[in-house]
């Protein structure tokens, strides 16, 4: 789909540059690393599709730059949507520590998930969707819960659990991929031109 392509394009450019750098340092990036990254990118594509992120095309189309509703009262509307948002962000908390060894702490996972959720919520101001503090809380809670599940599984399975998963050593690389995926979608995806 066109949305997936706009999300992948900046990430592919980034990966190309990182591959060149790895070759200059006589390092080889394993295929399983790329597989993990693309699983995460397809997951982000699904999140962007479900959440309806705001796009540059929305700003141009709507002319009224700020048109969405908002809820700034925390935990004011706890309903099924709150639980679904927790479930939607749970995979992020599982994927990040599995793919990136340097992100095997709750701080890196939480910061990445929080800023992804914050970016989605802020972008929804521009496409007539609701910006909701409850979504931010639920999304962040979901990815933290995903990390806790990964951590408990690792403890139960023993020291070697997940060691075969480690694929890269760049501490903030998940945040870089999330940002590139978001900005590629924000700037290049225009569902109204088709």
XYZ file of C-alpha atoms in Angstrom:
194
model
C 0.000 0.000 0.000
C 0.975 3.601 -0.559
C 0.940 4.324 3.196
C 3.404 1.495 3.850
C 5.709 2.769 1.108
C 5.791 6.310 2.532
C 6.573 4.860 5.958
C 9.351 2.576 4.660
C 11.123 5.003 2.315
C 12.972 7.121 4.935
C 13.788 3.961 6.917
C 15.289 2.308 3.837
C 17.470 5.357 3.214
C 18.603 5.285 6.851
C 19.343 1.551 6.630
C 21.338 2.089 3.447
C 23.478 4.685 5.178
C 23.956 2.440 8.222
C 24.891 -0.491 5.951
C 27.548 1.640 4.238
C 28.900 2.672 7.652
C 28.942 -0.959 8.824
C 30.866 -2.061 5.724
C 33.411 0.736 6.229
C 33.966 -0.635 9.747
C 34.169 -4.203 8.401
C 30.969 -5.211 10.161
C 28.088 -7.174 8.761
C 24.497 -6.518 9.798
C 22.676 -9.851 10.224
C 19.531 -10.533 8.216
C 17.588 -11.290 11.412
C 18.174 -7.680 12.487
C 16.506 -6.420 9.314
C 13.690 -8.918 9.780
C 13.061 -7.571 13.306
C 13.130 -3.969 12.104
C 10.643 -4.698 9.312
C 8.315 -6.498 11.712
C 8.357 -3.323 13.827
C 7.789 -1.105 10.777
C 4.791 -3.165 9.643
C 3.487 -2.903 13.212
C 3.903 0.915 13.038
C 2.074 0.932 9.692
C -0.868 -0.830 11.366
C -0.796 1.624 14.297
C -0.757 4.613 11.944
C -3.650 3.146 9.965
C -5.754 2.468 13.079
C -5.019 5.764 14.833
C -5.444 7.956 11.775
C -2.409 10.154 12.276
C -2.570 13.716 11.053
C -0.837 14.393 7.766
C 0.544 17.402 5.944
C -2.186 16.647 3.386
C -4.805 17.140 6.143
C -3.431 20.581 6.976
C -3.523 21.606 3.300
C -6.967 20.068 2.719
C -8.738 21.364 5.805
C -7.285 24.894 5.656
C -8.364 25.268 9.301
C -5.090 24.083 10.833
C -6.511 23.074 14.204
C -9.792 21.279 13.786
C -9.745 18.251 16.082
C -11.282 17.917 19.524
C -9.355 17.318 22.707
C -9.607 15.827 26.187
C -7.096 17.071 28.766
C -8.820 15.460 31.784
C -6.783 12.359 32.688
C -8.742 9.137 33.118
C -12.037 10.935 32.493
C -13.256 8.546 29.823
C -12.152 5.061 30.762
C -13.913 2.700 28.395
C -13.252 -0.133 25.973
C -11.109 2.200 23.839
C -8.705 2.685 26.746
C -8.140 -1.082 27.009
C -7.823 -1.412 23.217
C -5.133 1.298 23.189
C -3.193 -0.615 25.855
C -3.406 -3.758 23.714
C -2.429 -1.849 20.550
C 0.837 -0.564 22.071
C 1.779 -3.768 23.905
C 3.730 -5.193 20.901
C 6.015 -2.141 20.871
C 7.162 -2.963 24.397
C 7.926 -6.523 23.294
C 9.630 -5.679 19.992
C 12.070 -2.996 21.125
C 14.003 -5.056 23.704
C 13.926 -8.108 21.454
C 15.478 -6.254 18.508
C 17.808 -3.832 20.301
C 20.005 -5.122 23.130
C 20.845 -1.589 24.291
C 17.131 -0.924 24.796
C 16.606 -3.660 27.314
C 15.555 -1.261 30.027
C 12.202 0.251 30.739
C 13.464 3.826 30.301
C 14.364 3.466 26.614
C 11.176 1.569 25.843
C 8.979 4.032 27.750
C 10.565 7.129 26.200
C 10.201 5.714 22.674
C 6.584 4.658 23.231
C 5.646 7.891 24.985
C 7.022 10.067 22.193
C 5.374 7.924 19.503
C 2.037 8.258 21.280
C 2.537 11.987 21.910
C 3.391 12.548 18.247
C 0.272 10.675 17.135
C -1.941 12.625 19.541
C -0.500 16.000 18.519
C -0.824 15.137 14.820
C -4.514 14.309 15.281
C -5.189 17.963 16.054
C -4.721 18.596 12.326
C -7.107 15.984 10.899
C -10.323 16.572 12.834
C -9.651 13.634 15.175
C -9.653 13.880 18.945
C -6.444 14.437 20.882
C -6.881 12.626 24.172
C -4.683 12.468 27.268
C -6.272 9.087 28.049
C -4.887 7.713 24.778
C -1.419 8.915 25.753
C -1.727 7.228 29.160
C -3.129 3.987 27.700
C -0.572 3.788 24.887
C 2.366 4.388 27.237
C 0.944 1.881 29.715
C 0.571 -0.678 26.926
C 4.155 -0.486 25.775
C 5.366 -0.578 29.401
C 3.239 -3.683 29.953
C 4.785 -5.211 26.830
C 8.244 -4.564 28.254
C 7.252 -6.122 31.608
C 5.989 -9.227 29.772
C 9.292 -9.436 27.866
C 11.276 -8.958 31.099
C 9.328 -11.600 33.048
C 9.619 -14.043 30.144
C 13.364 -13.468 30.047
C 13.658 -14.063 33.805
C 11.568 -17.244 33.690
C 13.354 -18.644 30.633
C 16.798 -17.869 32.009
C 19.799 -15.745 31.136
C 20.049 -16.848 27.524
C 16.475 -15.905 26.639
C 16.513 -13.289 23.921
C 20.273 -13.364 23.421
C 19.764 -14.843 19.973
C 17.437 -11.912 19.258
C 20.022 -9.204 19.822
C 20.651 -7.528 16.557
C 22.069 -4.040 16.954
C 23.865 -1.923 19.468
C 22.556 1.590 18.793
C 20.745 2.754 21.936
C 18.225 5.156 20.398
C 17.781 3.422 17.064
C 14.156 2.409 17.750
C 13.328 6.082 18.313
C 15.077 6.941 15.036
C 12.981 4.366 13.144
C 9.772 5.556 14.809
C 10.577 9.185 13.929
C 11.529 8.356 10.334
C 8.395 6.250 9.867
C 6.187 9.013 11.271
C 7.778 11.836 9.289
C 7.785 9.809 6.068
C 4.075 9.184 6.522
C 3.322 12.751 7.635
C 5.086 14.415 4.711
C 4.612 11.946 1.844
C 1.291 10.189 2.395
C -1.639 11.914 0.728
C -4.749 9.741 0.558
C -6.711 12.600 -1.032
C -4.598 12.774 -4.203
C -5.707 9.342 -5.404
